[in-house]
The first five atom37 places (N, CA, C, CB, O) and aatype in JSON, in Angstrom:
{
  "aatype": [1, 10, 1, 6, 6, 10, 10, 6, 7, 10, 7, 16, 10, 14, 7, 10, 16, 14, 13, 14, 7, 0, 0, 2, 13, 10, 10, 19, 1, 7, 14, 6, 7, 10, 0, 7, 1, 10, 0, 1, 1, 7, 19, 10, 19, 1, 7, 4, 6, 14, 13, 10, 7, 10, 7, 14, 7, 18, 13, 1, 19, 0, 19, 1, 7, 0, 6, 6, 2, 1, 1, 10, 10, 0, 7, 10, 1, 6, 6, 10],
  "atom_mask": [
    [1, 1, 1, 1, 1],
    [1, 1, 1, 1, 1],
    [1, 1, 1, 1, 1],
    [1, 1, 1, 1, 1],
    [1, 1, 1, 1, 1],
    [1, 1, 1, 1, 1],
    [1, 1, 1, 1, 1],
    [1, 1, 1, 1, 1],
    [1, 1, 1, 0, 1],
    [1, 1, 1, 1, 1],
    [1, 1, 1, 0, 1],
    [1, 1, 1, 1, 1],
    [1, 1, 1, 1, 1],
    [1, 1, 1, 1, 1],
    [1, 1, 1, 0, 1],
    [1, 1, 1, 1, 1],
    [1, 1, 1, 1, 1],
    [1, 1, 1, 1, 1],
    [1, 1, 1, 1, 1],
    [1, 1, 1, 1, 1],
    [1, 1, 1, 0, 1],
    [1, 1, 1, 1, 1],
    [1, 1, 1, 1, 1],
    [1, 1, 1, 1, 1],
    [1, 1, 1, 1, 1],
    [1, 1, 1, 1, 1],
    [1, 1, 1, 1, 1],
    [1, 1, 1, 1, 1],
    [1, 1, 1, 1, 1],
    [1, 1, 1, 0, 1],
    [1, 1, 1, 1, 1],
    [1, 1, 1, 1, 1],
    [1, 1, 1, 0, 1],
    [1, 1, 1, 1, 1],
    [1, 1, 1, 1, 1],
    [1, 1, 1, 0, 1],
    [1, 1, 1, 1, 1],
    [1, 1, 1, 1, 1],
    [1, 1, 1, 1, 1],
    [1, 1, 1, 1, 1],
    [1, 1, 1, 1, 1],
    [1, 1, 1, 0, 1],
    [1, 1, 1, 1, 1],
    [1, 1, 1, 1, 1],
    [1, 1, 1, 1, 1],
    [1, 1, 1, 1, 1],
    [1, 1, 1, 0, 1],
    [1, 1, 1, 1, 1],
    [1, 1, 1, 1, 1],
    [1, 1, 1, 1, 1],
    [1, 1, 1, 1, 1],
    [1, 1, 1, 1, 1],
    [1, 1, 1, 0, 1],
    [1, 1, 1, 1, 1],
    [1, 1, 1, 0, 1],
    [1, 1, 1, 1, 1],
    [1, 1, 1, 0, 1],
    [1, 1, 1, 1, 1],
    [1, 1, 1, 1, 1],
    [1, 1, 1, 1, 1],
    [1, 1, 1, 1, 1],
    [1, 1, 1, 1, 1],
    [1, 1, 1, 1, 1],
    [1, 1, 1, 1, 1],
    [1, 1, 1, 0, 1],
    [1, 1, 1, 1, 1],
    [1, 1, 1, 1, 1],
    [1, 1, 1, 1, 1],
    [1, 1, 1, 1, 1],
    [1, 1, 1, 1, 1],
    [1, 1, 1, 1, 1],
    [1, 1, 1, 1, 1],
    [1, 1, 1, 1, 1],
    [1, 1, 1, 1, 1],
    [1, 1, 1, 0, 1],
    [1, 1, 1, 1, 1],
    [1, 1, 1, 1, 1],
    [1, 1, 1, 1, 1],
    [1, 1, 1, 1, 1],
    [1, 1, 1, 1, 1]
  ],
  "atom_positions": [
    [[107.75, -187.73, 172.27], [109.17, -188.37, 172.49], [109.54, -188.13, 173.82], [110.31, -187.81, 171.56], [110.06, -189.04, 174.47]],
    [[109.31, -186.77, 174.44], [109.79, -186.53, 175.76], [109.16, -187.29, 176.75], [109.67, -185.23, 176.1], [109.75, -187.8, 177.71]],
    [[107.88, -187.38, 176.49], [107.02, -188.34, 177.51], [107.46, -189.74, 177.52], [105.46, -188.39, 177.14], [107.56, -190.35, 178.59]],
    [[107.77, -190.36, 176.23], [108.39, -191.7, 176.22], [109.47, -191.73, 177.18], [108.9, -192.1, 174.87], [109.47, -192.4, 178.22]],
    [[110.42, -190.93, 176.75], [111.83, -190.88, 177.38], [111.72, -190.83, 178.85], [112.66, -189.64, 176.89], [112.39, -191.54, 179.61]],
    [[110.78, -189.86, 179.26], [110.79, -189.8, 180.77], [110.08, -191.07, 181.5], [110.04, -188.44, 181.23], [110.49, -191.51, 182.57]],
    [[109.09, -191.57, 180.87], [108.58, -192.89, 181.26], [109.52, -193.9, 181.47], [107.71, -193.37, 180.35], [109.67, -194.6, 182.47]],
    [[110.28, -193.92, 180.2], [111.35, -195.01, 180.47], [112.38, -194.74, 181.55], [112.12, -195.27, 179.22], [112.85, -195.6, 182.29]],
    [[112.69, -193.38, 181.55], [113.72, -193.08, 182.81], [113.22, -193.42, 184.06], [0.0, 0.0, 0.0], [113.98, -193.93, 184.88]],
    [[111.78, -193.17, 184.4], [111.29, -193.31, 185.69], [111.26, -194.98, 185.86], [109.79, -192.51, 185.84], [111.54, -195.52, 186.93]],
    [[110.91, -195.63, 184.78], [110.87, -197.07, 185.04], [112.08, -197.81, 185.35], [0.0, 0.0, 0.0], [112.02, -199.0, 185.66]],
    [[113.22, -197.12, 185.28], [114.72, -197.58, 185.56], [115.01, -197.56, 186.9], [115.77, -196.72, 184.9], [115.94, -198.21, 187.39]],
    [[114.04, -196.64, 187.71], [114.56, -196.37, 188.87], [113.79, -197.29, 190.13], [114.45, -194.81, 189.01], [112.58, -197.46, 190.25]],
    [[114.65, -197.72, 190.82], [114.17, -198.66, 191.97], [112.94, -198.23, 192.81], [115.31, -198.85, 192.96], [113.01, -197.07, 193.23]],
    [[111.86, -198.92, 193.12], [110.92, -198.34, 194.16], [110.07, -197.49, 193.24], [0.0, 0.0, 0.0], [109.25, -196.84, 193.9]],
    [[110.0, -197.31, 192.07], [108.92, -196.35, 191.32], [108.16, -197.32, 190.33], [109.7, -194.98, 190.39], [108.72, -198.15, 189.61]],
    [[106.9, -197.09, 190.41], [106.09, -197.52, 189.27], [105.32, -196.5, 188.59], [105.21, -198.5, 189.66], [104.27, -196.04, 189.06]],
    [[105.87, -196.12, 187.38], [105.23, -195.18, 186.4], [104.17, -195.61, 185.52], [106.15, -194.69, 185.59], [104.29, -196.71, 184.98]],
    [[103.15, -194.9, 185.31], [102.08, -195.29, 184.58], [101.97, -194.54, 183.1], [100.86, -195.05, 185.47], [101.99, -193.31, 183.02]],
    [[101.86, -195.3, 182.08], [101.81, -194.48, 180.81], [100.52, -193.66, 180.76], [101.9, -195.41, 179.52], [99.51, -193.97, 181.4]],
    [[100.6, -192.68, 180.01], [99.46, -191.78, 179.72], [99.59, -191.14, 178.52], [0.0, 0.0, 0.0], [100.62, -191.33, 177.88]],
    [[98.63, -190.32, 178.03], [98.74, -189.5, 176.88], [98.68, -188.08, 177.08], [97.78, -189.81, 176.0], [98.76, -187.31, 176.12]],
    [[98.54, -187.64, 178.39], [98.65, -186.19, 178.71], [99.99, -185.72, 178.96], [97.86, -185.85, 179.87], [100.98, -186.43, 178.74]],
    [[100.05, -184.52, 179.43], [101.33, -183.88, 179.65], [101.86, -184.18, 180.86], [101.29, -182.52, 179.55], [102.7, -183.39, 181.29]],
    [[101.52, -185.31, 181.62], [101.91, -185.57, 182.88], [102.01, -187.13, 182.85], [100.92, -184.95, 183.94], [101.47, -187.86, 182.01]],
    [[102.83, -187.54, 183.96], [102.6, -189.22, 184.09], [102.39, -189.24, 185.69], [104.13, -190.37, 183.51], [102.92, -188.5, 186.51]],
    [[101.5, -190.26, 185.89], [101.22, -190.76, 187.15], [102.39, -191.67, 187.78], [99.94, -191.51, 187.04], [102.8, -192.48, 186.95]],
    [[102.95, -191.72, 188.89], [103.92, -192.44, 189.45], [103.35, -192.94, 190.9], [105.21, -191.57, 189.5], [102.51, -192.35, 191.59]],
    [[103.98, -194.11, 191.2], [103.76, -194.71, 192.61], [105.04, -194.8, 193.03], [103.02, -196.11, 192.72], [105.91, -195.28, 192.31]],
    [[105.28, -194.32, 194.27], [106.73, -194.55, 194.97], [106.5, -194.53, 196.32], [0.0, 0.0, 0.0], [105.34, -194.68, 196.73]],
    [[107.68, -194.33, 197.28], [107.75, -194.44, 198.51], [106.85, -193.23, 199.24], [109.18, -194.48, 198.82], [106.87, -192.09, 198.77]],
    [[106.25, -193.5, 200.15], [105.36, -192.69, 200.85], [106.44, -191.38, 201.27], [104.61, -193.59, 202.21], [107.56, -191.59, 201.74]],
    [[105.97, -190.19, 201.04], [106.89, -189.11, 201.6], [107.99, -188.45, 200.57], [0.0, 0.0, 0.0], [108.7, -187.45, 200.76]],
    [[107.92, -189.31, 199.46], [109.0, -188.91, 198.32], [108.49, -187.39, 197.85], [108.99, -190.13, 196.86], [109.36, -186.52, 197.77]],
    [[107.4, -187.12, 197.59], [107.09, -185.75, 196.89], [107.61, -184.7, 197.95], [105.35, -185.53, 196.52], [108.08, -183.66, 197.49]],
    [[107.57, -184.87, 199.32], [107.95, -183.87, 200.16], [109.68, -183.78, 200.09], [0.0, 0.0, 0.0], [110.26, -182.71, 200.3]],
    [[110.29, -184.86, 199.81], [111.85, -184.84, 200.05], [112.01, -184.07, 198.82], [112.77, -186.38, 200.16], [112.79, -183.12, 198.88]],
    [[111.39, -184.3, 197.68], [111.68, -183.79, 196.43], [111.62, -182.39, 196.46], [110.85, -184.3, 195.44], [112.55, -181.73, 195.98]],
    [[110.48, -181.77, 197.05], [110.31, -180.59, 197.25], [111.29, -179.7, 198.1], [109.22, -180.61, 197.67], [111.45, -178.49, 197.94]],
    [[111.87, -180.46, 198.98], [112.86, -179.72, 199.88], [114.22, -179.62, 198.87], [113.19, -180.65, 201.46], [115.08, -178.79, 199.18]],
    [[114.38, -180.32, 197.84], [115.46, -180.23, 196.96], [115.09, -179.19, 195.63], [115.81, -181.78, 196.52], [115.75, -179.05, 194.6]],
    [[113.91, -178.59, 196.0], [113.49, -177.73, 195.02], [113.05, -178.26, 193.53], [0.0, 0.0, 0.0], [113.2, -177.54, 192.54]],
    [[112.46, -179.64, 193.45], [111.96, -180.31, 192.57], [110.45, -180.62, 192.94], [112.79, -181.4, 192.36], [110.12, -181.48, 193.75]],
    [[109.64, -179.85, 192.28], [108.28, -180.0, 192.65], [107.38, -181.16, 191.66], [107.66, -178.47, 192.56], [107.31, -181.2, 190.43]],
    [[106.79, -182.0, 192.59], [105.8, -182.9, 191.73], [104.53, -182.65, 192.51], [106.2, -184.63, 191.65], [104.54, -182.0, 193.55]],
    [[103.5, -183.14, 192.0], [102.19, -182.91, 192.49], [101.67, -184.09, 193.24], [101.28, -182.56, 191.39], [101.29, -185.03, 192.53]],
    [[101.57, -184.24, 194.61], [101.15, -185.32, 195.29], [99.74, -185.58, 195.07], [0.0, 0.0, 0.0], [98.92, -184.67, 195.01]],
    [[99.39, -186.98, 194.94], [97.95, -187.31, 194.52], [97.17, -188.09, 195.52], [97.94, -188.1, 193.24], [96.38, -188.95, 195.13]],
    [[97.38, -187.79, 197.01], [96.77, -188.45, 198.06], [95.39, -187.93, 197.97], [97.47, -188.22, 199.42], [94.51, -188.72, 198.31]],
    [[95.01, -186.74, 197.59], [93.68, -186.36, 197.76], [92.66, -186.93, 196.73], [93.64, -184.93, 197.74], [91.47, -186.73, 196.92]],
    [[93.12, -187.71, 195.56], [92.54, -188.15, 194.47], [91.88, -189.64, 194.85], [93.61, -188.15, 193.32], [92.56, -190.51, 195.4]],
    [[90.71, -189.79, 194.55], [89.95, -190.9, 194.97], [90.42, -192.12, 194.14], [88.43, -190.62, 194.82], [90.45, -192.15, 192.91]],
    [[90.79, -193.16, 194.98], [91.54, -194.4, 194.59], [92.99, -194.32, 194.71], [0.0, 0.0, 0.0], [93.63, -195.36, 194.53]],
    [[93.68, -193.07, 195.03], [95.18, -193.15, 195.07], [95.25, -192.82, 196.54], [96.07, -192.1, 194.01], [94.29, -192.63, 197.29]],
    [[96.59, -192.78, 196.83], [96.84, -192.44, 198.32], [98.3, -192.08, 198.59], [0.0, 0.0, 0.0], [99.04, -191.6, 197.73]],
    [[98.65, -192.31, 199.76], [100.17, -191.91, 199.99], [101.18, -192.62, 199.07], [100.61, -192.25, 201.48], [101.09, -193.83, 198.91]],
    [[102.13, -191.9, 198.45], [102.96, -192.61, 197.64], [102.77, -192.39, 196.07], [0.0, 0.0, 0.0], [103.62, -192.72, 195.25]],
    [[101.43, -191.71, 195.72], [101.3, -191.4, 194.2], [101.5, -190.1, 194.12], [99.98, -191.75, 193.52], [101.13, -189.35, 195.03]],
    [[102.16, -189.61, 192.92], [102.31, -188.33, 192.59], [102.31, -188.16, 191.21], [103.39, -187.82, 193.15], [102.34, -189.19, 190.53]],
    [[102.3, -187.07, 190.63], [102.24, -186.88, 189.18], [103.42, -185.91, 188.79], [100.8, -186.29, 188.74], [103.74, -184.97, 189.51]],
    [[104.04, -186.18, 187.63], [105.15, -185.35, 187.15], [104.79, -184.77, 185.72], [106.5, -186.22, 187.1], [104.29, -185.48, 184.84]],
    [[105.07, -183.45, 185.56], [104.66, -182.95, 184.36], [106.07, -183.3, 183.33], [104.2, -181.25, 184.56], [107.23, -183.28, 183.74]],
    [[105.71, -183.57, 182.1], [106.57, -183.72, 181.07], [107.16, -182.37, 180.71], [105.9, -184.37, 179.95], [106.43, -181.48, 180.29]],
    [[108.35, -182.22, 180.85], [109.03, -180.88, 180.55], [110.04, -180.9, 179.45], [109.72, -180.37, 181.76], [109.93, -181.82, 178.64]],
    [[110.85, -180.17, 179.32], [111.93, -180.12, 178.42], [112.99, -181.35, 178.8], [0.0, 0.0, 0.0], [112.96, -182.02, 179.83]],
    [[113.82, -181.47, 177.84], [114.96, -182.48, 178.27], [115.7, -182.18, 179.45], [115.98, -182.62, 177.24], [115.79, -183.07, 180.29]],
    [[116.21, -181.13, 179.67], [117.0, -180.74, 180.77], [116.25, -180.8, 182.06], [117.53, -179.41, 180.55], [116.82, -181.19, 183.08]],
    [[114.92, -180.4, 182.06], [114.12, -180.3, 183.25], [113.71, -181.94, 183.63], [112.73, -179.25, 182.93], [113.68, -182.28, 184.81]],
    [[113.49, -182.64, 182.83], [113.24, -184.07, 183.02], [114.63, -184.89, 183.43], [112.59, -184.67, 181.63], [114.52, -185.89, 184.14]],
    [[115.89, -184.46, 182.98], [117.03, -185.09, 183.57], [117.15, -184.52, 184.93], [118.31, -184.9, 182.76], [117.59, -185.29, 185.78]],
    [[116.91, -183.52, 185.23], [116.79, -182.71, 186.76], [116.01, -183.68, 187.68], [115.84, -181.09, 186.68], [116.45, -184.26, 188.67]],
    [[114.72, -183.75, 187.14], [113.7, -184.47, 187.92], [114.35, -186.01, 188.28], [112.22, -184.56, 186.96], [114.43, -186.39, 189.45]],
    [[114.72, -186.71, 187.35], [115.29, -188.07, 187.21], [116.61, -188.04, 188.18], [115.68, -188.44, 185.55], [116.75, -188.92, 189.03]],
    [[117.54, -186.99, 188.02], [118.66, -186.87, 189.19], [118.18, -186.94, 190.63], [119.41, -185.51, 189.09], [118.58, -187.68, 191.53]],
    [[117.24, -186.02, 190.64], [116.43, -185.79, 192.12], [115.86, -187.05, 192.69], [0.0, 0.0, 0.0], [116.04, -187.43, 193.84]],
    [[115.17, -187.65, 191.81], [114.58, -189.12, 192.16], [115.72, -190.03, 192.49], [113.72, -189.82, 190.91], [115.76, -190.61, 193.57]],
    [[116.63, -190.18, 191.63], [117.83, -190.96, 191.92], [118.38, -190.69, 193.29], [118.88, -190.68, 190.91], [118.49, -191.61, 194.11]],
    [[118.75, -189.42, 193.57], [119.23, -189.11, 194.96], [118.59, -189.5, 196.19], [119.3, -187.85, 195.07], [119.15, -189.8, 197.25]],
    [[117.26, -189.48, 195.92], [116.1, -189.7, 197.24], [115.86, -191.24, 197.4], [114.42, -188.93, 196.89], [115.57, -191.77, 198.47]],
    [[116.0, -191.86, 196.23], [115.57, -193.23, 196.38], [116.86, -193.97, 196.89], [114.96, -193.86, 194.98], [116.83, -195.17, 197.13]]
  ]
}
């Protein structure tokens, strides 16, 4: 349930393309440098530049509890 809610929330944000998944994380494509800007806010996401086939702008987010997911979405809203 939380994964679906997070996927839906990510999909409402301009400039982001979230990809559905079955694991405890979601892959997202967004503006280059977004992961670094989030880190400065204390919101950590995993940059996926080193992964074959991905590059700058791709990152993954863990599906966490409802409050942590809201914090992630709020940080993304502010940075976008």
